[in-house]
Amino acid sequence: MTDWPEARSDDNRGGRYGRGSASARPEGARVMRQVRRGPAAPPGQGGYGVPQQPSYVDGHGSGGGYDSGYNTGQVYGAPGGGPGGDGHGPQRPAPDWRRRVKWTAITVATVLVVTTVGTYFWADSKLNREVDLSKVIERPEKGEGTNYLIVGSDSREGMSDEDKKKLHTGSAEGKRTDSMMILHTGDNGSTLISLPRDSNVEIPSFVGSDSGKSYPGTGRQVKLNAAYAEDGPELLVRTVEFNTGLHIDHYVEIGFGGFAGIVDAVGGVEMDIPQDIKDTKSGADLKKGKQTLNGEEALAFVRTRYALAGSDLDRTKNQQKFLSALANQVATPGTVLNPFTFYPTMGAGLDSLIVDEDMGLFDLADMFWSMKGVSGGEGTSMNMPIAGSAGGNLLWDKAKVKQLVNQLNNDEKVTVKGG
């Protein structure tokens, strides 16, 4: 009754260690065995058809060919631990700079084209095409190059009483010509010729610009500015063509207020005043030397004649100098490329100009560019050749005028000297 199960001795435990073991070798020092995945056992082996269990080898990495990711820290996927392979997620494609540059260039070009076209139509719509040169009869044949008749009128249209007082224009009704010039442009440079308002001319036969009635010539001699006062721009063109034999291609007119507005819009015009000028009639009070004239001062300067020794002849020279300087200022990059200056200048100029029906923006640009060339020494400025005076009227030197007109019609370099 005392048959107890056979006791296990330590000797029967072999090399196993564990709780109750008498061995001095601690349990923690036992080597952890690895699992080697081997081929599945053939049917009928390995016990009841169960695949062969992994074999165990010592913990020193032996076992012949077992390639486990546990030893390298690789648990999932490719080396690096992430789906992209480098641990930083999917890579963004490199930017296509050629494509970016292409589309940037296309965008800039489109904006420039739209702006240019818009500016053109805006400016073209502001031109006051009020002069019909088709009403001018018996016109001389057209020569080489282009001839512009540029007129400064004393029109006070659109000016307030305060403006008239400030600019010393007076309050006379209607309008008269205050200055007249012919600008010839061609392949041999530009020529700017002043026609003194007191020039003695003959009023030819003409057709009234408004009435359409024919008026025969009677040989009547008047001052040149009287033609404009009698029947406006069309009769003035007719009178200039009749007395010179030069075909006028385009007509451009600007009034007092418009002139001052352009000068102010462009930020003033630098001029070298040849002498002290004080004239109560024009309002000029200028000192000799270089200075920048604003609109009020510029208008007074170009209108002054009583304070000048040569009266109207000296005034026309000052007008030429100033208009050339103004054109030079308008054509500078600082004006053309700066929209805050360019658009106000164009707006002020186009609002105040009166031109013929066939005048286009390119013609206007040609005129300003040519005047700029005159001020830069690429052309000639002169007065119409004068032979003397009679009854307060200036008489043209007919022989020199004929030579001058021939040179202009043939677009030759002008050699005639003016008055």
Short mmCIF file of C-alpha atoms in Angstrom, two decimals:
data_model
loop_
_atom_site.label_atom_id
_atom_site.label_comp_id
_atom_site.label_asym_id
_atom_site.label_seq_id
_atom_site.Cartn_x
_atom_site.Cartn_y
_atom_site.Cartn_z
CA MET A 1 0.00 0.00 0.00
CA THR A 2 3.02 2.07 0.09
CA ASP A 3 3.75 1.81 -3.62
CA TRP A 4 4.53 5.33 -4.57
CA PRO A 5 5.39 6.33 -8.10
CA GLU A 6 9.02 6.03 -8.86
CA ALA A 7 10.68 9.12 -7.82
CA ARG A 8 12.73 11.14 -10.26
CA SER A 9 16.23 11.80 -9.36
CA ASP A 10 18.35 14.63 -10.49
CA ASP A 11 20.43 12.18 -12.44
CA ASN A 12 17.49 11.32 -14.61
CA ARG A 13 16.95 14.97 -15.54
CA GLY A 14 19.92 15.02 -17.83
CA GLY A 15 20.92 18.43 -18.94
CA ARG A 16 17.60 20.09 -18.22
CA TYR A 17 17.39 22.97 -15.83
CA GLY A 18 14.46 24.50 -14.23
CA ARG A 19 12.67 25.01 -11.05
CA GLY A 20 13.93 22.56 -8.49
CA SER A 21 17.07 21.90 -10.43
CA ALA A 22 20.17 21.35 -8.42
CA SER A 23 22.37 22.55 -11.14
CA ALA A 24 24.39 25.66 -10.58
CA ARG A 25 23.72 26.81 -14.13
CA PRO A 26 21.03 29.48 -13.98
CA GLU A 27 17.92 29.16 -15.99
CA GLY A 28 18.49 32.52 -17.66
CA ALA A 29 21.65 31.25 -19.25
CA ARG A 30 19.86 28.71 -21.34
CA VAL A 31 20.27 29.25 -25.09
CA MET A 32 17.10 30.24 -26.94
CA ARG A 33 16.69 27.96 -29.84
CA GLN A 34 15.62 29.26 -33.31
CA VAL A 35 13.05 27.81 -35.56
CA ARG A 36 14.15 26.62 -38.96
CA ARG A 37 11.39 26.28 -41.44
CA GLY A 38 11.91 23.08 -43.30
CA PRO A 39 9.96 21.28 -46.01
CA ALA A 40 6.66 19.75 -45.18
CA ALA A 41 6.80 16.08 -44.28
CA PRO A 42 5.64 13.61 -46.83
CA PRO A 43 2.21 12.21 -46.30
CA GLY A 44 2.25 9.63 -43.62
CA GLN A 45 5.26 11.04 -41.82
CA GLY A 46 5.63 13.55 -39.06
CA GLY A 47 2.61 12.20 -37.25
CA TYR A 48 -0.92 12.00 -38.51
CA GLY A 49 -0.22 14.04 -41.71
CA VAL A 50 0.75 17.19 -39.84
CA PRO A 51 3.53 19.17 -41.64
CA GLN A 52 6.93 18.73 -40.17
CA GLN A 53 7.49 21.04 -37.29
CA PRO A 54 10.34 23.54 -37.39
CA SER A 55 13.65 22.11 -36.34
CA TYR A 56 15.64 23.77 -33.62
CA VAL A 57 19.25 24.75 -33.72
CA ASP A 58 21.44 26.55 -31.31
CA GLY A 59 21.21 30.30 -30.95
CA HIS A 60 24.35 31.02 -32.92
CA GLY A 61 22.69 31.55 -36.26
CA SER A 62 23.48 28.04 -37.60
CA GLY A 63 20.85 25.98 -39.18
CA GLY A 64 21.83 26.16 -42.82
CA GLY A 65 19.99 28.61 -44.97
CA TYR A 66 17.28 29.97 -42.77
CA ASP A 67 16.88 33.63 -43.82
CA SER A 68 14.73 35.33 -41.30
CA GLY A 69 14.05 39.00 -41.06
CA TYR A 70 14.03 38.80 -37.29
CA ASN A 71 17.81 39.05 -37.19
CA THR A 72 17.93 42.26 -39.23
CA GLY A 73 14.90 44.05 -37.87
CA GLN A 74 13.02 43.54 -41.13
CA VAL A 75 9.48 42.70 -40.36
CA TYR A 76 7.45 43.82 -43.38
CA GLY A 77 8.16 44.52 -46.97
CA ALA A 78 11.35 45.73 -48.53
CA PRO A 79 14.39 47.03 -46.63
CA GLY A 80 13.81 50.40 -45.07
CA GLY A 81 10.60 49.59 -43.29
CA GLY A 82 8.21 51.69 -45.37
CA PRO A 83 6.12 51.10 -48.46
CA GLY A 84 8.31 53.50 -50.46
CA GLY A 85 11.48 51.68 -49.69
CA ASP A 86 13.39 54.55 -48.05
CA GLY A 87 11.38 55.20 -44.93
CA HIS A 88 10.14 58.62 -46.12
CA GLY A 89 7.00 57.80 -48.02
CA PRO A 90 6.39 58.08 -51.82
CA GLN A 91 8.77 60.33 -53.79
CA ARG A 92 7.43 63.52 -55.55
CA PRO A 93 8.42 63.74 -59.22
CA ALA A 94 11.11 66.29 -60.10
CA PRO A 95 9.63 69.62 -61.44
CA ASP A 96 9.52 69.98 -65.22
CA TRP A 97 11.26 73.37 -65.51
CA ARG A 98 11.10 73.43 -69.28
CA ARG A 99 7.32 73.14 -69.15
CA ARG A 100 7.06 75.77 -66.42
CA VAL A 101 9.19 78.24 -68.37
CA LYS A 102 7.14 77.59 -71.49
CA TRP A 103 3.80 78.31 -69.80
CA THR A 104 5.20 81.34 -67.96
CA ALA A 105 6.39 82.78 -71.27
CA ILE A 106 3.01 82.11 -72.88
CA THR A 107 1.20 83.79 -69.97
CA VAL A 108 3.44 86.89 -70.05
CA ALA A 109 3.13 87.16 -73.83
CA THR A 110 -0.66 86.89 -73.61
CA VAL A 111 -0.86 89.61 -70.95
CA LEU A 112 1.37 91.90 -73.04
CA VAL A 113 -0.68 91.35 -76.18
CA VAL A 114 -3.98 91.95 -74.39
CA THR A 115 -2.61 95.09 -72.68
CA THR A 116 -1.16 96.45 -75.93
CA VAL A 117 -4.31 95.81 -77.94
CA GLY A 118 -6.49 97.26 -75.18
CA THR A 119 -4.29 100.35 -74.91
CA TYR A 120 -4.38 100.84 -78.67
CA PHE A 121 -8.17 100.78 -78.91
CA TRP A 122 -8.50 102.94 -75.79
CA ALA A 123 -6.13 105.56 -77.22
CA ASP A 124 -7.60 105.39 -80.71
CA SER A 125 -11.07 106.01 -79.33
CA LYS A 126 -9.89 109.22 -77.62
CA LEU A 127 -8.61 110.90 -80.80
CA ASN A 128 -10.83 113.81 -81.81
CA ARG A 129 -10.95 113.39 -85.60
CA GLU A 130 -12.83 116.58 -86.41
CA VAL A 131 -11.01 117.99 -89.44
CA ASP A 132 -12.12 116.85 -92.90
CA LEU A 133 -9.31 117.51 -95.35
CA SER A 134 -11.45 116.21 -98.20
CA LYS A 135 -13.15 119.62 -98.13
CA VAL A 136 -9.89 121.30 -99.16
CA ILE A 137 -9.95 122.00 -102.90
CA GLU A 138 -7.26 122.36 -105.59
CA ARG A 139 -4.59 120.64 -103.56
CA PRO A 140 -0.97 120.34 -104.70
CA GLU A 141 0.40 116.91 -105.56
CA LYS A 142 1.75 114.85 -102.72
CA GLY A 143 5.53 114.63 -102.51
CA GLU A 144 7.89 112.23 -100.75
CA GLY A 145 7.69 111.89 -96.98
CA THR A 146 4.91 113.14 -94.71
CA ASN A 147 3.94 116.71 -93.83
CA TYR A 148 2.12 117.60 -90.61
CA LEU A 149 0.58 121.01 -89.98
CA ILE A 150 0.81 121.51 -86.19
CA VAL A 151 -1.32 124.31 -84.77
CA GLY A 152 -1.46 125.77 -81.28
CA SER A 153 -4.76 127.55 -80.83
CA ASP A 154 -5.87 129.96 -78.14
CA SER A 155 -9.00 127.89 -77.56
CA ARG A 156 -10.25 128.15 -74.01
CA GLU A 157 -12.76 125.34 -74.44
CA GLY A 158 -13.25 123.35 -71.24
CA MET A 159 -11.39 125.87 -69.09
CA SER A 160 -12.96 127.29 -65.95
CA ASP A 161 -12.72 130.96 -65.03
CA GLU A 162 -10.09 130.01 -62.47
CA ASP A 163 -8.06 128.21 -65.15
CA LYS A 164 -8.25 131.21 -67.48
CA LYS A 165 -7.05 133.50 -64.72
CA LYS A 166 -4.26 131.17 -63.66
CA LEU A 167 -2.99 130.67 -67.22
CA HIS A 168 -3.44 134.35 -68.23
CA THR A 169 -5.47 133.41 -71.30
CA GLY A 170 -8.20 136.02 -71.07
CA SER A 171 -11.79 135.20 -71.93
CA ALA A 172 -12.02 135.90 -75.66
CA GLU A 173 -14.70 133.92 -77.46
CA GLY A 174 -13.90 131.61 -80.36
CA LYS A 175 -10.36 130.58 -81.14
CA ARG A 176 -7.42 131.79 -83.16
CA THR A 177 -4.05 130.28 -84.02
CA ASP A 178 -1.29 131.15 -81.61
CA SER A 179 1.41 129.14 -83.41
CA MET A 180 1.74 127.19 -86.65
CA MET A 181 4.44 124.77 -87.76
CA ILE A 182 5.07 122.33 -90.59
CA LEU A 183 6.86 119.12 -89.61
CA HIS A 184 8.28 117.13 -92.51
CA THR A 185 9.35 113.54 -91.86
CA GLY A 186 11.28 111.40 -94.33
CA ASP A 187 14.42 109.42 -95.03
CA ASN A 188 16.75 112.43 -94.69
CA GLY A 189 15.77 113.46 -91.19
CA SER A 190 12.99 115.69 -89.98
CA THR A 191 12.49 119.39 -90.62
CA LEU A 192 10.41 121.62 -88.33
CA ILE A 193 9.41 124.93 -89.94
CA SER A 194 7.63 127.69 -88.03
CA LEU A 195 5.08 129.81 -89.86
CA PRO A 196 4.86 133.18 -88.08
CA ARG A 197 1.26 134.11 -87.37
CA ASP A 198 1.92 137.57 -88.86
CA SER A 199 3.04 136.11 -92.21
CA ASN A 200 1.53 137.90 -95.19
CA VAL A 201 -0.51 135.44 -97.30
CA GLU A 202 -3.22 135.43 -99.94
CA ILE A 203 -6.60 133.88 -99.20
CA PRO A 204 -7.40 131.65 -102.19
CA SER A 205 -10.76 130.36 -103.40
CA PHE A 206 -12.25 127.83 -101.02
CA VAL A 207 -15.37 125.92 -100.02
CA GLY A 208 -16.87 126.73 -96.62
CA SER A 209 -16.26 123.87 -94.17
CA ASP A 210 -19.77 124.15 -92.68
CA SER A 211 -21.84 125.86 -95.38
CA GLY A 212 -20.38 124.03 -98.38
CA LYS A 213 -20.59 127.32 -100.26
CA SER A 214 -17.82 128.25 -102.73
CA TYR A 215 -15.89 131.46 -102.16
CA PRO A 216 -13.81 132.68 -105.12
CA GLY A 217 -10.37 134.09 -104.52
CA THR A 218 -10.01 137.85 -104.78
CA GLY A 219 -6.30 138.24 -104.13
CA ARG A 220 -7.03 139.38 -100.59
CA GLN A 221 -3.86 139.71 -98.48
CA VAL A 222 -4.11 138.95 -94.76
CA LYS A 223 -2.08 137.68 -91.87
CA LEU A 224 -1.87 133.89 -91.80
CA ASN A 225 -3.76 133.50 -88.53
CA ALA A 226 -6.75 135.30 -90.11
CA ALA A 227 -7.39 132.29 -92.35
CA TYR A 228 -8.02 130.09 -89.35
CA ALA A 229 -10.24 132.71 -87.72
CA GLU A 230 -12.29 133.00 -90.92
CA ASP A 231 -13.16 129.35 -91.59
CA GLY A 232 -11.15 127.10 -89.31
CA PRO A 233 -8.64 124.34 -90.00
CA GLU A 234 -9.78 123.52 -93.55
CA LEU A 235 -9.21 127.08 -94.80
CA LEU A 236 -5.91 127.28 -92.94
CA VAL A 237 -4.69 124.12 -94.71
CA ARG A 238 -5.96 125.45 -98.03
CA THR A 239 -4.14 128.78 -97.48
CA VAL A 240 -0.83 127.14 -96.46
CA GLU A 241 -0.92 124.79 -99.45
CA PHE A 242 -1.80 127.60 -101.86
CA ASN A 243 0.97 129.93 -100.64
CA THR A 244 3.68 127.25 -100.38
CA GLY A 245 2.81 124.56 -102.94
CA LEU A 246 3.40 121.93 -100.23
CA HIS A 247 0.84 119.14 -99.73
CA ILE A 248 -0.30 118.79 -96.10
CA ASP A 249 -0.93 115.16 -95.14
CA HIS A 250 -2.13 115.55 -91.56
CA TYR A 251 -3.47 118.26 -89.28
CA VAL A 252 -2.88 118.39 -85.49
CA GLU A 253 -4.22 121.10 -83.15
CA ILE A 254 -3.94 121.65 -79.41
CA GLY A 255 -5.48 124.35 -77.21
CA PHE A 256 -4.15 126.25 -74.20
CA GLY A 257 -5.61 123.99 -71.53
CA GLY A 258 -4.54 120.79 -73.27
CA PHE A 259 -1.00 122.02 -73.71
CA ALA A 260 -0.61 122.82 -70.01
CA GLY A 261 -2.23 119.50 -69.09
CA ILE A 262 0.27 117.47 -71.11
CA VAL A 263 3.22 119.26 -69.52
CA ASP A 264 1.90 118.63 -66.01
CA ALA A 265 1.08 114.99 -66.78
CA VAL A 266 4.62 114.31 -67.92
CA GLY A 267 6.01 115.88 -64.76
CA GLY A 268 7.28 119.12 -66.29
CA VAL A 269 9.80 119.80 -69.06
CA GLU A 270 13.38 120.91 -68.53
CA MET A 271 14.37 123.97 -70.54
CA ASP A 272 17.40 126.20 -70.76
CA ILE A 273 15.89 129.69 -70.72
CA PRO A 274 18.20 131.98 -72.76
CA GLN A 275 17.35 135.17 -70.84
CA ASP A 276 15.24 136.55 -68.02
CA ILE A 277 11.66 136.82 -69.27
CA LYS A 278 8.93 138.91 -67.67
CA ASP A 279 5.74 139.47 -69.65
CA THR A 280 2.51 140.60 -68.02
CA LYS A 281 0.42 139.62 -71.05
CA SER A 282 1.49 135.95 -71.09
CA GLY A 283 2.17 135.79 -67.35
CA ALA A 284 5.81 134.72 -67.88
CA ASP A 285 8.20 135.44 -65.01
CA LEU A 286 11.22 133.24 -65.71
CA LYS A 287 14.89 133.48 -64.85
CA LYS A 288 17.75 132.67 -67.20
CA GLY A 289 19.18 129.15 -66.99
CA LYS A 290 18.12 125.50 -66.81
CA GLN A 291 14.88 124.79 -65.00
CA THR A 292 11.86 122.49 -65.15
CA LEU A 293 8.72 124.27 -66.33
CA ASN A 294 5.28 123.17 -65.19
CA GLY A 295 2.20 123.56 -67.37
CA GLU A 296 1.49 127.16 -66.38
CA GLU A 297 5.08 128.28 -66.85
CA ALA A 298 5.44 126.39 -70.14
CA LEU A 299 2.35 128.00 -71.64
CA ALA A 300 3.56 131.45 -70.61
CA PHE A 301 6.96 130.73 -72.15
CA VAL A 302 5.67 129.68 -75.58
CA ARG A 303 3.17 132.58 -75.73
CA THR A 304 5.63 135.32 -74.83
CA ARG A 305 6.59 137.71 -77.63
CA TYR A 306 6.39 141.27 -76.29
CA ALA A 307 9.36 140.70 -73.99
CA LEU A 308 11.53 139.39 -76.85
CA ALA A 309 13.60 141.54 -79.17
CA GLY A 310 12.55 139.59 -82.27
CA SER A 311 8.90 139.51 -81.21
CA ASP A 312 7.03 136.81 -83.14
CA LEU A 313 10.16 135.41 -84.82
CA ASP A 314 11.84 134.83 -81.46
CA ARG A 315 8.64 133.39 -80.09
CA THR A 316 8.44 130.80 -82.86
CA LYS A 317 12.00 129.72 -82.08
CA ASN A 318 11.09 129.27 -78.42
CA GLN A 319 8.02 127.29 -79.43
CA GLN A 320 10.16 124.95 -81.54
CA LYS A 321 12.62 124.41 -78.73
CA PHE A 322 9.92 123.69 -76.21
CA LEU A 323 7.87 121.31 -78.39
CA SER A 324 11.00 119.35 -79.24
CA ALA A 325 11.91 119.14 -75.55
CA LEU A 326 8.35 118.07 -74.70
CA ALA A 327 8.42 115.33 -77.35
CA ASN A 328 11.78 114.17 -76.02
CA GLN A 329 10.37 113.98 -72.49
CA VAL A 330 7.26 112.08 -73.59
CA ALA A 331 9.37 109.52 -75.48
CA THR A 332 11.69 108.68 -72.57
CA PRO A 333 11.55 105.19 -70.97
CA GLY A 334 10.61 106.83 -67.67
CA THR A 335 7.35 107.99 -69.28
CA VAL A 336 6.60 105.18 -71.73
CA LEU A 337 7.36 102.28 -69.35
CA ASN A 338 5.74 103.79 -66.27
CA PRO A 339 1.96 103.25 -66.43
CA PHE A 340 1.41 105.89 -63.73
CA THR A 341 2.96 108.47 -66.08
CA PHE A 342 2.22 106.99 -69.49
CA TYR A 343 -1.57 106.75 -69.23
CA PRO A 344 -2.14 110.20 -67.68
CA THR A 345 0.14 111.75 -70.32
CA MET A 346 -1.61 109.97 -73.16
CA GLY A 347 -5.00 110.76 -71.70
CA ALA A 348 -4.22 114.45 -71.31
CA GLY A 349 -2.73 114.66 -74.78
CA LEU A 350 -5.36 112.71 -76.68
CA ASP A 351 -8.24 114.49 -74.94
CA SER A 352 -6.91 117.87 -76.01
CA LEU A 353 -5.79 117.09 -79.59
CA ILE A 354 -7.89 117.75 -82.65
CA VAL A 355 -6.73 115.88 -85.76
CA ASP A 356 -7.86 115.11 -89.29
CA GLU A 357 -10.12 112.16 -90.03
CA ASP A 358 -7.30 110.05 -91.54
CA MET A 359 -4.91 110.56 -88.63
CA GLY A 360 -3.98 107.34 -86.83
CA LEU A 361 -2.02 106.54 -83.70
CA PHE A 362 0.98 105.44 -85.73
CA ASP A 363 0.96 108.80 -87.53
CA LEU A 364 0.83 110.55 -84.17
CA ALA A 365 3.70 108.44 -82.86
CA ASP A 366 5.72 109.22 -86.00
CA MET A 367 5.13 112.92 -85.45
CA PHE A 368 6.29 112.88 -81.81
CA TRP A 369 9.26 110.65 -82.58
CA SER A 370 10.34 112.97 -85.39
CA MET A 371 10.08 116.02 -83.15
CA LYS A 372 12.21 114.18 -80.61
CA GLY A 373 14.77 113.62 -83.38
CA VAL A 374 14.84 117.35 -84.14
CA SER A 375 15.68 118.14 -80.51
CA GLY A 376 18.37 115.44 -80.56
CA GLY A 377 20.17 117.00 -83.51
CA GLU A 378 18.90 114.50 -86.07
CA GLY A 379 16.88 117.11 -87.95
CA THR A 380 16.52 120.79 -88.75
CA SER A 381 14.43 123.52 -87.14
CA MET A 382 13.92 126.87 -88.81
CA ASN A 383 11.54 129.75 -89.51
CA MET A 384 10.00 130.24 -92.91
CA PRO A 385 12.49 132.39 -94.92
CA ILE A 386 11.60 136.06 -94.48
CA ALA A 387 12.41 138.85 -96.94
CA GLY A 388 11.09 141.78 -94.91
CA SER A 389 7.82 143.29 -93.72
CA ALA A 390 5.04 145.50 -94.99
CA GLY A 391 2.27 147.10 -92.93
CA GLY A 392 3.16 144.93 -89.93
CA ASN A 393 3.02 141.74 -92.00
CA LEU A 394 6.08 139.53 -92.52
CA LEU A 395 6.88 138.89 -96.18
CA TRP A 396 8.23 135.48 -97.18
CA ASP A 397 11.28 135.16 -99.40
CA LYS A 398 9.52 133.56 -102.36
CA ALA A 399 12.67 132.24 -104.04
CA LYS A 400 13.88 130.54 -100.87
CA VAL A 401 10.40 129.24 -100.08
CA LYS A 402 10.23 127.63 -103.53
CA GLN A 403 13.66 126.01 -103.04
CA LEU A 404 12.67 124.79 -99.58
CA VAL A 405 9.41 123.26 -100.84
CA ASN A 406 11.24 121.48 -103.70
CA GLN A 407 13.68 119.94 -101.23
CA LEU A 408 10.85 118.79 -98.98
CA ASN A 409 8.79 117.35 -101.85
CA ASN A 410 11.81 115.36 -103.03
CA ASP A 411 12.66 114.39 -99.44
CA GLU A 412 16.11 115.90 -99.79
CA LYS A 413 18.28 117.29 -97.03
CA VAL A 414 17.21 120.87 -96.37
CA THR A 415 19.93 123.44 -97.09
CA VAL A 416 17.78 126.58 -97.12
CA LYS A 417 18.26 128.93 -94.18
CA GLY A 418 15.21 130.35 -92.46
CA GLY A 419 14.39 133.82 -91.22
#
